[in-house]
PDB file of N, CA and C in Angstrom:
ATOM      1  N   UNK A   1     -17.025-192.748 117.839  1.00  0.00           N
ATOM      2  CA  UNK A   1     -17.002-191.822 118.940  1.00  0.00           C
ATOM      3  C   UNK A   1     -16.882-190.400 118.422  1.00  0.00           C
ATOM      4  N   UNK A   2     -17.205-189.584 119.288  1.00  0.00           N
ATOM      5  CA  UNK A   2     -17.777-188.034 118.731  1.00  0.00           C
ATOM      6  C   UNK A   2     -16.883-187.740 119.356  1.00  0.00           C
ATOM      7  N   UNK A   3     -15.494-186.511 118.797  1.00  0.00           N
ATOM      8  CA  UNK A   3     -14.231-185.710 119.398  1.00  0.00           C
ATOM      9  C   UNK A   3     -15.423-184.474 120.256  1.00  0.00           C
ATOM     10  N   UNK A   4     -14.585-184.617 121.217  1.00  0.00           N
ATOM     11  CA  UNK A   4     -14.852-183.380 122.277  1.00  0.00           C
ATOM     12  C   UNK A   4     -15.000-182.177 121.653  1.00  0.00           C
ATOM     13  N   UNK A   5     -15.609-181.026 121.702  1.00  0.00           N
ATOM     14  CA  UNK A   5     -15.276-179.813 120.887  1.00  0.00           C
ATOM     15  C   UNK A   5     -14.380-178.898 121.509  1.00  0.00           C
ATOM     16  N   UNK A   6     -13.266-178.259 121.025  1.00  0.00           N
ATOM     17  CA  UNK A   6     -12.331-177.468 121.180  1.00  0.00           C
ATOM     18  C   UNK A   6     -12.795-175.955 121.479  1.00  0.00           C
ATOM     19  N   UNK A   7     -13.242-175.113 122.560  1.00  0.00           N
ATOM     20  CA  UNK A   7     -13.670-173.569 122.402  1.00  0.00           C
ATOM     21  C   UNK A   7     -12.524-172.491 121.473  1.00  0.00           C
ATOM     22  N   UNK A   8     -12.885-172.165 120.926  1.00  0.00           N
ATOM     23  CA  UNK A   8     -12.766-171.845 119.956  1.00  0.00           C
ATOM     24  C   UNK A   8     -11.255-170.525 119.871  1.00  0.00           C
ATOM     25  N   UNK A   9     -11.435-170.228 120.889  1.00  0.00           N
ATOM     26  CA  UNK A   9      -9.702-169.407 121.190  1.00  0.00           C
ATOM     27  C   UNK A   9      -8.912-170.974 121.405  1.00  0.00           C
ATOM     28  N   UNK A  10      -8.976-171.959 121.775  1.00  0.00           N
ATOM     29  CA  UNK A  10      -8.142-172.922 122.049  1.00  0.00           C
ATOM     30  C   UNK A  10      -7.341-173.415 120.704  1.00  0.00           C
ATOM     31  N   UNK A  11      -8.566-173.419 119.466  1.00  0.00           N
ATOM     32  CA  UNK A  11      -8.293-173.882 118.297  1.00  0.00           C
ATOM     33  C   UNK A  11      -7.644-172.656 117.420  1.00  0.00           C
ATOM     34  N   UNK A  12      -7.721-171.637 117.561  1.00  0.00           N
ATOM     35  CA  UNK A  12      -7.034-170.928 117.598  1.00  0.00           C
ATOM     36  C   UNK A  12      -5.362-170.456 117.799  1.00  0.00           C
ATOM     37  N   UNK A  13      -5.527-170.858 119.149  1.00  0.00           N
ATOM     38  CA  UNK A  13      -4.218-170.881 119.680  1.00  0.00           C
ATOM     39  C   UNK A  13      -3.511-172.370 119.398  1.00  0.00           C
ATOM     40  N   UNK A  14      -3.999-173.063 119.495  1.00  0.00           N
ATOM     41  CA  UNK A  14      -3.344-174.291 118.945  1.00  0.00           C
ATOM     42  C   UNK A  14      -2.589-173.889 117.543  1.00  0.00           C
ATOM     43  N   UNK A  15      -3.595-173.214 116.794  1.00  0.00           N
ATOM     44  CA  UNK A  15      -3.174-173.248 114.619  1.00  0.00           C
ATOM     45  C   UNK A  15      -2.242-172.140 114.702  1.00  0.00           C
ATOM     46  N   UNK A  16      -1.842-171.355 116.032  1.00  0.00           N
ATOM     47  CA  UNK A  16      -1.196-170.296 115.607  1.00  0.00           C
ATOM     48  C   UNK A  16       0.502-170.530 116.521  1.00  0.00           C
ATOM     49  N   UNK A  17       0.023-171.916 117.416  1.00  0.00           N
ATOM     50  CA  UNK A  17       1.214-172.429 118.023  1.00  0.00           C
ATOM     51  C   UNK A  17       1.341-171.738 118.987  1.00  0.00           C
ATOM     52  N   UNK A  18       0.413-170.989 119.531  1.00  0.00           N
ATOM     53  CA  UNK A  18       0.570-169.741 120.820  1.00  0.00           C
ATOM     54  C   UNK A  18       1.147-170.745 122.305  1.00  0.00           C
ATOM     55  N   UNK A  19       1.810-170.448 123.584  1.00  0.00           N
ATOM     56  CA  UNK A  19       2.177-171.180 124.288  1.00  0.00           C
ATOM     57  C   UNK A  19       0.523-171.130 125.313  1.00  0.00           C
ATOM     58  N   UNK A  20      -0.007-172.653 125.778  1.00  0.00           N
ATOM     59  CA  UNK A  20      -1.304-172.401 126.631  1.00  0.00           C
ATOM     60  C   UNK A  20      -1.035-171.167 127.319  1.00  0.00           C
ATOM     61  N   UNK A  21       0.164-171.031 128.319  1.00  0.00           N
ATOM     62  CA  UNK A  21      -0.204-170.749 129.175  1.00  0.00           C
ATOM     63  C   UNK A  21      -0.464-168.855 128.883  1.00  0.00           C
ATOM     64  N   UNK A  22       0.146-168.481 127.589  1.00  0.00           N
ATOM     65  CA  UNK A  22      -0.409-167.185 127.117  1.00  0.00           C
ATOM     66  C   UNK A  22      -1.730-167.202 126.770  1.00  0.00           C
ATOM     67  N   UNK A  23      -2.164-168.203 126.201  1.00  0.00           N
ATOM     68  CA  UNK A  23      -3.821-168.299 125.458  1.00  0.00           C
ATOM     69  C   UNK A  23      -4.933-168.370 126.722  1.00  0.00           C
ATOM     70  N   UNK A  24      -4.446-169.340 128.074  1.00  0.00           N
ATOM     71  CA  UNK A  24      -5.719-169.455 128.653  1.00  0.00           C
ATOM     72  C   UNK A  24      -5.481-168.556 129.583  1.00  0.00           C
ATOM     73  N   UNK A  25      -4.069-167.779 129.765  1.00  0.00           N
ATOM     74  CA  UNK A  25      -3.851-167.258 131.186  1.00  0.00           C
ATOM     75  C   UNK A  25      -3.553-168.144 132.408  1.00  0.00           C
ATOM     76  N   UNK A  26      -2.632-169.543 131.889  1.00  0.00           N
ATOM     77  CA  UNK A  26      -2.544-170.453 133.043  1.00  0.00           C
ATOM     78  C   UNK A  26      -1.652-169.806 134.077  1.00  0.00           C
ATOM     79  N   UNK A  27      -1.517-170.023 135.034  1.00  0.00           N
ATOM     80  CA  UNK A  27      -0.250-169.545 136.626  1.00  0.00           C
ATOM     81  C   UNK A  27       0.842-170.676 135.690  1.00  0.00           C
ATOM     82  N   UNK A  28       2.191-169.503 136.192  1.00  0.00           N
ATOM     83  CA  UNK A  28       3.131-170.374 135.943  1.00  0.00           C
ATOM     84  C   UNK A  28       4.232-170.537 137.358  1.00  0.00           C
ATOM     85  N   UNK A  29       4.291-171.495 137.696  1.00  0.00           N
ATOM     86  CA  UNK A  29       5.669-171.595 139.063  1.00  0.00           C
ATOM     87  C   UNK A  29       6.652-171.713 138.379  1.00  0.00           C
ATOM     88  N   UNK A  30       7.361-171.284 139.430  1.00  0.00           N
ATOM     89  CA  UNK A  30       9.476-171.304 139.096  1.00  0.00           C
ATOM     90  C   UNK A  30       9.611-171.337 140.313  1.00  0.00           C
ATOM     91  N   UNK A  31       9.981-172.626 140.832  1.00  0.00           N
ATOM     92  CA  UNK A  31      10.502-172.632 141.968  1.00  0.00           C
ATOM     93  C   UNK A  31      12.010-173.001 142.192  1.00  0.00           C
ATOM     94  N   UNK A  32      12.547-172.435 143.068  1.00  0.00           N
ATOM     95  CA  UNK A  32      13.790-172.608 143.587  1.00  0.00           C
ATOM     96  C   UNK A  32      14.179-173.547 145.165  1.00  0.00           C
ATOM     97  N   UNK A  33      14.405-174.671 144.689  1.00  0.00           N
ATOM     98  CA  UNK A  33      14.386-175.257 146.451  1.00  0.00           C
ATOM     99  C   UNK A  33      13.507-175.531 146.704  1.00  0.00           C
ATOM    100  N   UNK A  34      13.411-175.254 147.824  1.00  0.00           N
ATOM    101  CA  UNK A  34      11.897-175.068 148.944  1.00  0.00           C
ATOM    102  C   UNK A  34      12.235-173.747 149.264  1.00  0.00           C
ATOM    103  N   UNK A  35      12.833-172.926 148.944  1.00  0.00           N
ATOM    104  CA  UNK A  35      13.248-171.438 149.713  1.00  0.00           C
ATOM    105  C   UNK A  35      12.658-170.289 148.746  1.00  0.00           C
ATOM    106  N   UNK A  36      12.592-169.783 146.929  1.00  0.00           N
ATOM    107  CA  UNK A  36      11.959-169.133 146.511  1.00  0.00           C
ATOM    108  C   UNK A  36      10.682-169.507 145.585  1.00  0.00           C
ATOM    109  N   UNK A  37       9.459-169.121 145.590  1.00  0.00           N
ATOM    110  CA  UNK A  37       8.487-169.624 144.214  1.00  0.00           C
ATOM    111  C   UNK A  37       8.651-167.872 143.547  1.00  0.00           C
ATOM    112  N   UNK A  38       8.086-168.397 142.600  1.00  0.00           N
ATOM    113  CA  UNK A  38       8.026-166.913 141.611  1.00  0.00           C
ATOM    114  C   UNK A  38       6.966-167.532 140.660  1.00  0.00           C
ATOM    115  N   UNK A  39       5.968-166.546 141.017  1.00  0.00           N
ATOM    116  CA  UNK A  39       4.332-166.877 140.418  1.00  0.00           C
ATOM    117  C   UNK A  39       4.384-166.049 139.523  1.00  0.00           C
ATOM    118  N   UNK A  40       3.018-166.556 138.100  1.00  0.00           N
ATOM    119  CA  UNK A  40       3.184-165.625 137.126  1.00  0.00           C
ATOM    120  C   UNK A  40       1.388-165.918 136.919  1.00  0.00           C
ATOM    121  N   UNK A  41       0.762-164.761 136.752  1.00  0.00           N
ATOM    122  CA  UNK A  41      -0.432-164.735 135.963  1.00  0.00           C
ATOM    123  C   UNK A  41      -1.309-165.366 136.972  1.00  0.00           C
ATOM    124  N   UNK A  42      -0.810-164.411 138.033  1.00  0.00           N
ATOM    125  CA  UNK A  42      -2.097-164.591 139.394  1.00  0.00           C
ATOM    126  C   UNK A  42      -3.037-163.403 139.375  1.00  0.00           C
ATOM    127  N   UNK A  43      -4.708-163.759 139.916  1.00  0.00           N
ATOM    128  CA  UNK A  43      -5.464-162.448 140.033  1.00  0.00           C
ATOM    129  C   UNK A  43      -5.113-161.844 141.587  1.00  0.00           C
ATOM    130  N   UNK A  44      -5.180-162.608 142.589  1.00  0.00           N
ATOM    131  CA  UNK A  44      -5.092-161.599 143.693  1.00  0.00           C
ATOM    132  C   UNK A  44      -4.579-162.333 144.890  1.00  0.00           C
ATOM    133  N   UNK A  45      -4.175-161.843 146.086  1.00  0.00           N
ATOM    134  CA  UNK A  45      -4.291-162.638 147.106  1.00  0.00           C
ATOM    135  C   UNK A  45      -5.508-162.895 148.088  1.00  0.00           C
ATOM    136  N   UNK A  46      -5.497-163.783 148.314  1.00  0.00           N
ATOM    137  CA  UNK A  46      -6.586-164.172 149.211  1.00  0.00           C
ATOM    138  C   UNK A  46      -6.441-164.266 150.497  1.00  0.00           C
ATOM    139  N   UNK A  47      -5.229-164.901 150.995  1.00  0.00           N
ATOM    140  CA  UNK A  47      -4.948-165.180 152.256  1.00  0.00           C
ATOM    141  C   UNK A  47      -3.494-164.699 152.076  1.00  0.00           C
ATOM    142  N   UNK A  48      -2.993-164.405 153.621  1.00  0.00           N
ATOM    143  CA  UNK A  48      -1.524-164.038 153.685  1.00  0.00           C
ATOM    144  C   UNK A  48      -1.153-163.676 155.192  1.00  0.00           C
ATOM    145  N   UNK A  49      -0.401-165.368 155.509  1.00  0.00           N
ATOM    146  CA  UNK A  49       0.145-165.232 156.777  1.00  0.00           C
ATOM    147  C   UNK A  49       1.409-166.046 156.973  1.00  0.00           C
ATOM    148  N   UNK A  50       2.385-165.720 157.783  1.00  0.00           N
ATOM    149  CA  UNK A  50       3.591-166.532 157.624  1.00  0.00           C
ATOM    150  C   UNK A  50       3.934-168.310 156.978  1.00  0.00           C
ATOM    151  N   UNK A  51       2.733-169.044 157.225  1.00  0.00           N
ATOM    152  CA  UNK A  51       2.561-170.225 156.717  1.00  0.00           C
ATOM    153  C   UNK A  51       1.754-170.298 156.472  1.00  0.00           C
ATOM    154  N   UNK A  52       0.841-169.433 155.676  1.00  0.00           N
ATOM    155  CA  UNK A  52       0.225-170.250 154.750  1.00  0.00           C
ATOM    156  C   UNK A  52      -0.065-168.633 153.813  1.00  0.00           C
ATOM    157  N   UNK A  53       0.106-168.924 152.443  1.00  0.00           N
ATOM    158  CA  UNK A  53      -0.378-167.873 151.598  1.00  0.00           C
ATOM    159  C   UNK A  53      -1.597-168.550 150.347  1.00  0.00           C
ATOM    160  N   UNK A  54      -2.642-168.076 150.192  1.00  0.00           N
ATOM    161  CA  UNK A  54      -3.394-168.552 149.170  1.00  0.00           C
ATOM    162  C   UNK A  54      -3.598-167.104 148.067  1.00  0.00           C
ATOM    163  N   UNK A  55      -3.516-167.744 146.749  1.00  0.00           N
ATOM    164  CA  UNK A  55      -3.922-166.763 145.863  1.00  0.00           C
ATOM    165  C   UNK A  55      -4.739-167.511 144.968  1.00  0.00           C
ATOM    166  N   UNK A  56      -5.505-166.766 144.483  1.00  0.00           N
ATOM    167  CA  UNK A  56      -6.789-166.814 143.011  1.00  0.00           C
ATOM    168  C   UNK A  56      -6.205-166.723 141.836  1.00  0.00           C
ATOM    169  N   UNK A  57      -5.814-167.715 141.110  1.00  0.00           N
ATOM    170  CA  UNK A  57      -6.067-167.443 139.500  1.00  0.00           C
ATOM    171  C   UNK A  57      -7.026-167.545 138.937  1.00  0.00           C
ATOM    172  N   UNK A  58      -6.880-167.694 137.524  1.00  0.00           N
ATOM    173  CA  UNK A  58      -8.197-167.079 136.811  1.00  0.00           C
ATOM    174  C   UNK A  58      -9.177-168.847 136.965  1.00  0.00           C
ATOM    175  N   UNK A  59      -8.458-169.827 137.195  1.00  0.00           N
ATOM    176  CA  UNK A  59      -9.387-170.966 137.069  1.00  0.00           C
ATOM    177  C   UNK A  59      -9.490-171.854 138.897  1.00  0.00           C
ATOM    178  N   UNK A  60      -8.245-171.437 139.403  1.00  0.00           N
ATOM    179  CA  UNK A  60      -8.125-172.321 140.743  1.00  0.00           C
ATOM    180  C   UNK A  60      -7.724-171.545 142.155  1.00  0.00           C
ATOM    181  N   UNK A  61      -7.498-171.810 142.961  1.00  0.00           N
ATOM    182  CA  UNK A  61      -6.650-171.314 144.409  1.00  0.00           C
ATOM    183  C   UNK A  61      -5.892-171.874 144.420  1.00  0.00           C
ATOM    184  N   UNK A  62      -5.044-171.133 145.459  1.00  0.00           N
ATOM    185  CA  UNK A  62      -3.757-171.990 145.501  1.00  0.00           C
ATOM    186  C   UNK A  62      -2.791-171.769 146.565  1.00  0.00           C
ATOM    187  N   UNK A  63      -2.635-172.394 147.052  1.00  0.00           N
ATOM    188  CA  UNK A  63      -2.408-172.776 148.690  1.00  0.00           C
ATOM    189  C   UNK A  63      -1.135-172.914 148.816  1.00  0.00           C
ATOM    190  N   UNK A  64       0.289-172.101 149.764  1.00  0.00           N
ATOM    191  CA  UNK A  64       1.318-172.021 149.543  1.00  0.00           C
ATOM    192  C   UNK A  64       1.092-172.305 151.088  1.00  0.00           C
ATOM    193  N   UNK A  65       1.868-173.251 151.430  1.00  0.00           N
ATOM    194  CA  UNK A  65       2.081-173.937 153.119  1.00  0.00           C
ATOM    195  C   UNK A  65       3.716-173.708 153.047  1.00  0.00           C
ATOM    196  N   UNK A  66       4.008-173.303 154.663  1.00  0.00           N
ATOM    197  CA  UNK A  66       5.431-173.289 155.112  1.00  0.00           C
ATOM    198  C   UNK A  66       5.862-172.653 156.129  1.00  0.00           C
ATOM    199  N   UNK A  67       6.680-172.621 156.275  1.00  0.00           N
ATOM    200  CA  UNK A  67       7.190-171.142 158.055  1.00  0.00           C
ATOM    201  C   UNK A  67       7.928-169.806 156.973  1.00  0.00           C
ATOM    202  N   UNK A  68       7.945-168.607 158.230  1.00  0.00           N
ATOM    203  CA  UNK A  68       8.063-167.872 157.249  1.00  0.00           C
ATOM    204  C   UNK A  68       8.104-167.443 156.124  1.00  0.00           C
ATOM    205  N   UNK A  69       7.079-167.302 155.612  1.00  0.00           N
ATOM    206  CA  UNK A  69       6.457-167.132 154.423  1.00  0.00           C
ATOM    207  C   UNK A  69       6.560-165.586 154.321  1.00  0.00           C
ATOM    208  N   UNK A  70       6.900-165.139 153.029  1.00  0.00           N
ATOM    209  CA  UNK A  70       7.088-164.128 152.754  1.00  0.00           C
ATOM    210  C   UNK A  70       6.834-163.032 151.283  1.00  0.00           C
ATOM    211  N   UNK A  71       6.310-162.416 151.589  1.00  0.00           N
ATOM    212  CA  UNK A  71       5.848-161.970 149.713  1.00  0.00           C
ATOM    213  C   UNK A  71       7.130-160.832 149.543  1.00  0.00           C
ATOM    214  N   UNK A  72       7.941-161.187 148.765  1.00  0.00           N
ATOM    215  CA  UNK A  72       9.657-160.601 148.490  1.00  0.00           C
ATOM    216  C   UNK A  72       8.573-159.130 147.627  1.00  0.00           C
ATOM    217  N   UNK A  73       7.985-159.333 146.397  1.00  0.00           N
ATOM    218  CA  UNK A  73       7.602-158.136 145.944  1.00  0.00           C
ATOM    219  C   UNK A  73       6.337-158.785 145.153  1.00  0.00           C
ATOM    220  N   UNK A  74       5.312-157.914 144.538  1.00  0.00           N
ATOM    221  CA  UNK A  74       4.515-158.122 144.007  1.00  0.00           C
ATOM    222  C   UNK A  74       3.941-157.252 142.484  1.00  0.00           C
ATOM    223  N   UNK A  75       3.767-157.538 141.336  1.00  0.00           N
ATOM    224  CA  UNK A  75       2.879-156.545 141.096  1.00  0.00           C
ATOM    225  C   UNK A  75       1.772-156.681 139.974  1.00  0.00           C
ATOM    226  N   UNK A  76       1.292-156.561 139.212  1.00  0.00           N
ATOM    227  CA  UNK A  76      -0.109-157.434 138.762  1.00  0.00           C
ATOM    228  C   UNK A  76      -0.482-158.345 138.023  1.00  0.00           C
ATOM    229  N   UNK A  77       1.372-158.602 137.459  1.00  0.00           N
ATOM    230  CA  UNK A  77       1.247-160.096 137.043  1.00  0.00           C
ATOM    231  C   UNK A  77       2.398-160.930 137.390  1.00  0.00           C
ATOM    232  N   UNK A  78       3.153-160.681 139.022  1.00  0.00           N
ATOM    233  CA  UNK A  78       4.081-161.748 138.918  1.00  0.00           C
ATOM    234  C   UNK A  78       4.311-161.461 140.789  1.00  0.00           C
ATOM    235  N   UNK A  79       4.728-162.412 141.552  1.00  0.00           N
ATOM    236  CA  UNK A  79       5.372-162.439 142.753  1.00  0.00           C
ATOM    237  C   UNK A  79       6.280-163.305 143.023  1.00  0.00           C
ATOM    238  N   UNK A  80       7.255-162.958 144.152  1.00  0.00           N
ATOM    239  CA  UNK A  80       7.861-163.903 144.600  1.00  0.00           C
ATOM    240  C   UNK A  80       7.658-163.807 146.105  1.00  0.00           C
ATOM    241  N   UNK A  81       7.883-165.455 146.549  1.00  0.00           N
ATOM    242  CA  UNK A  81       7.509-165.769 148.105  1.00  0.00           C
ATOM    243  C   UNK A  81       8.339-166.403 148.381  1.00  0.00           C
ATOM    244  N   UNK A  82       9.253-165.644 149.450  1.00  0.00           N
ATOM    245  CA  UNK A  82      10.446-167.051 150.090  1.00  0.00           C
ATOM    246  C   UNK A  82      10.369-167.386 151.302  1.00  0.00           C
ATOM    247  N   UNK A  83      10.763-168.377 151.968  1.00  0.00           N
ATOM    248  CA  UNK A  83      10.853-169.104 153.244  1.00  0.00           C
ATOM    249  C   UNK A  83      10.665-170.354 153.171  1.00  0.00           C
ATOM    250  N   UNK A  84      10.524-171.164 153.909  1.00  0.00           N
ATOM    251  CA  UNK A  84      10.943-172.384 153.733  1.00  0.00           C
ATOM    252  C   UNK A  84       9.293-173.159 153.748  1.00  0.00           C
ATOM    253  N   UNK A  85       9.207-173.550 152.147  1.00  0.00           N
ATOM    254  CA  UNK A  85       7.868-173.553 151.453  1.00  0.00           C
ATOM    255  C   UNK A  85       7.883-175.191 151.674  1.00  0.00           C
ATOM    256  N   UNK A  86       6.762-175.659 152.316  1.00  0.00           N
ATOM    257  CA  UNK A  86       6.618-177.241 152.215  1.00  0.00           C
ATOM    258  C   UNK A  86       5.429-177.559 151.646  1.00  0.00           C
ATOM    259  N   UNK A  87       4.847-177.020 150.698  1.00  0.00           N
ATOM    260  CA  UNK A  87       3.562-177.907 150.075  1.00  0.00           C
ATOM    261  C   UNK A  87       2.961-176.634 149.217  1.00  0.00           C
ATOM    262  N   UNK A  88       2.676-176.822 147.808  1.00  0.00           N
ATOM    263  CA  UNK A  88       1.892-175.886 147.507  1.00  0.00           C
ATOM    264  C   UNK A  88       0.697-176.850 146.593  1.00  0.00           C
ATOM    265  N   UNK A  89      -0.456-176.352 146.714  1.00  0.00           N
ATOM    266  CA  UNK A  89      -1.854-177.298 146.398  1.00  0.00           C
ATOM    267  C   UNK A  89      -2.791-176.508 145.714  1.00  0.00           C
ATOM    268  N   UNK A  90      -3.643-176.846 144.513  1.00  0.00           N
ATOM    269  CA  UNK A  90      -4.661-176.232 144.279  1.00  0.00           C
ATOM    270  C   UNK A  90      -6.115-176.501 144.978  1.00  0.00           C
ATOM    271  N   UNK A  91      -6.487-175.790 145.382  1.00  0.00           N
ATOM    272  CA  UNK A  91      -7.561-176.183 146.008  1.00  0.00           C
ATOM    273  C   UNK A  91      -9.112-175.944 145.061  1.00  0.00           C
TER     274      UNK A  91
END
């Protein structure tokens, strides 16, 4: 069997031990409860209404369901959203 090929910042970041989510730019959650998330390494918002917030990262969407929903602060690489969060999904 033939190994998959690795793009070439991956192999990279692998030999240099870099963490993914610095190398590909993955979103990172920290959530607290169901009451705070704190997003990291989002491009923008997309949607934004008391239950439901969606934002764009660099590979997916991402769908924040709940009641009062709230964007606490924002700024171009991190937010937090509190209220009482029941589902978050990539779409």
């Amino acid at each position: 069997m033939r190994k998959k090929s690795t793009p070439i910042t991956g192999r990279i970041a692998d030999s240099l031990q870099i963490p993914k989510d610095l190398a590909y730019r993955e979103a990172i959650f920290t959530m607290t409860g169901s009451r705070e998330l704190f997003i990291e390494n989002y491009k923008c918002i997309r949607q934004y209404e008391d239950t439901c917030i969606v934002l764009l990262t660099k590979h997916d969407a991402i769908k924040i369901e709940g009641t009062h929903l709230t964007i606490d602060y924002y700024t171009n690489e991190e937010m937090k959203i509190t209220g009482s969060i029941c589902c978050v999904s990539f779409l």
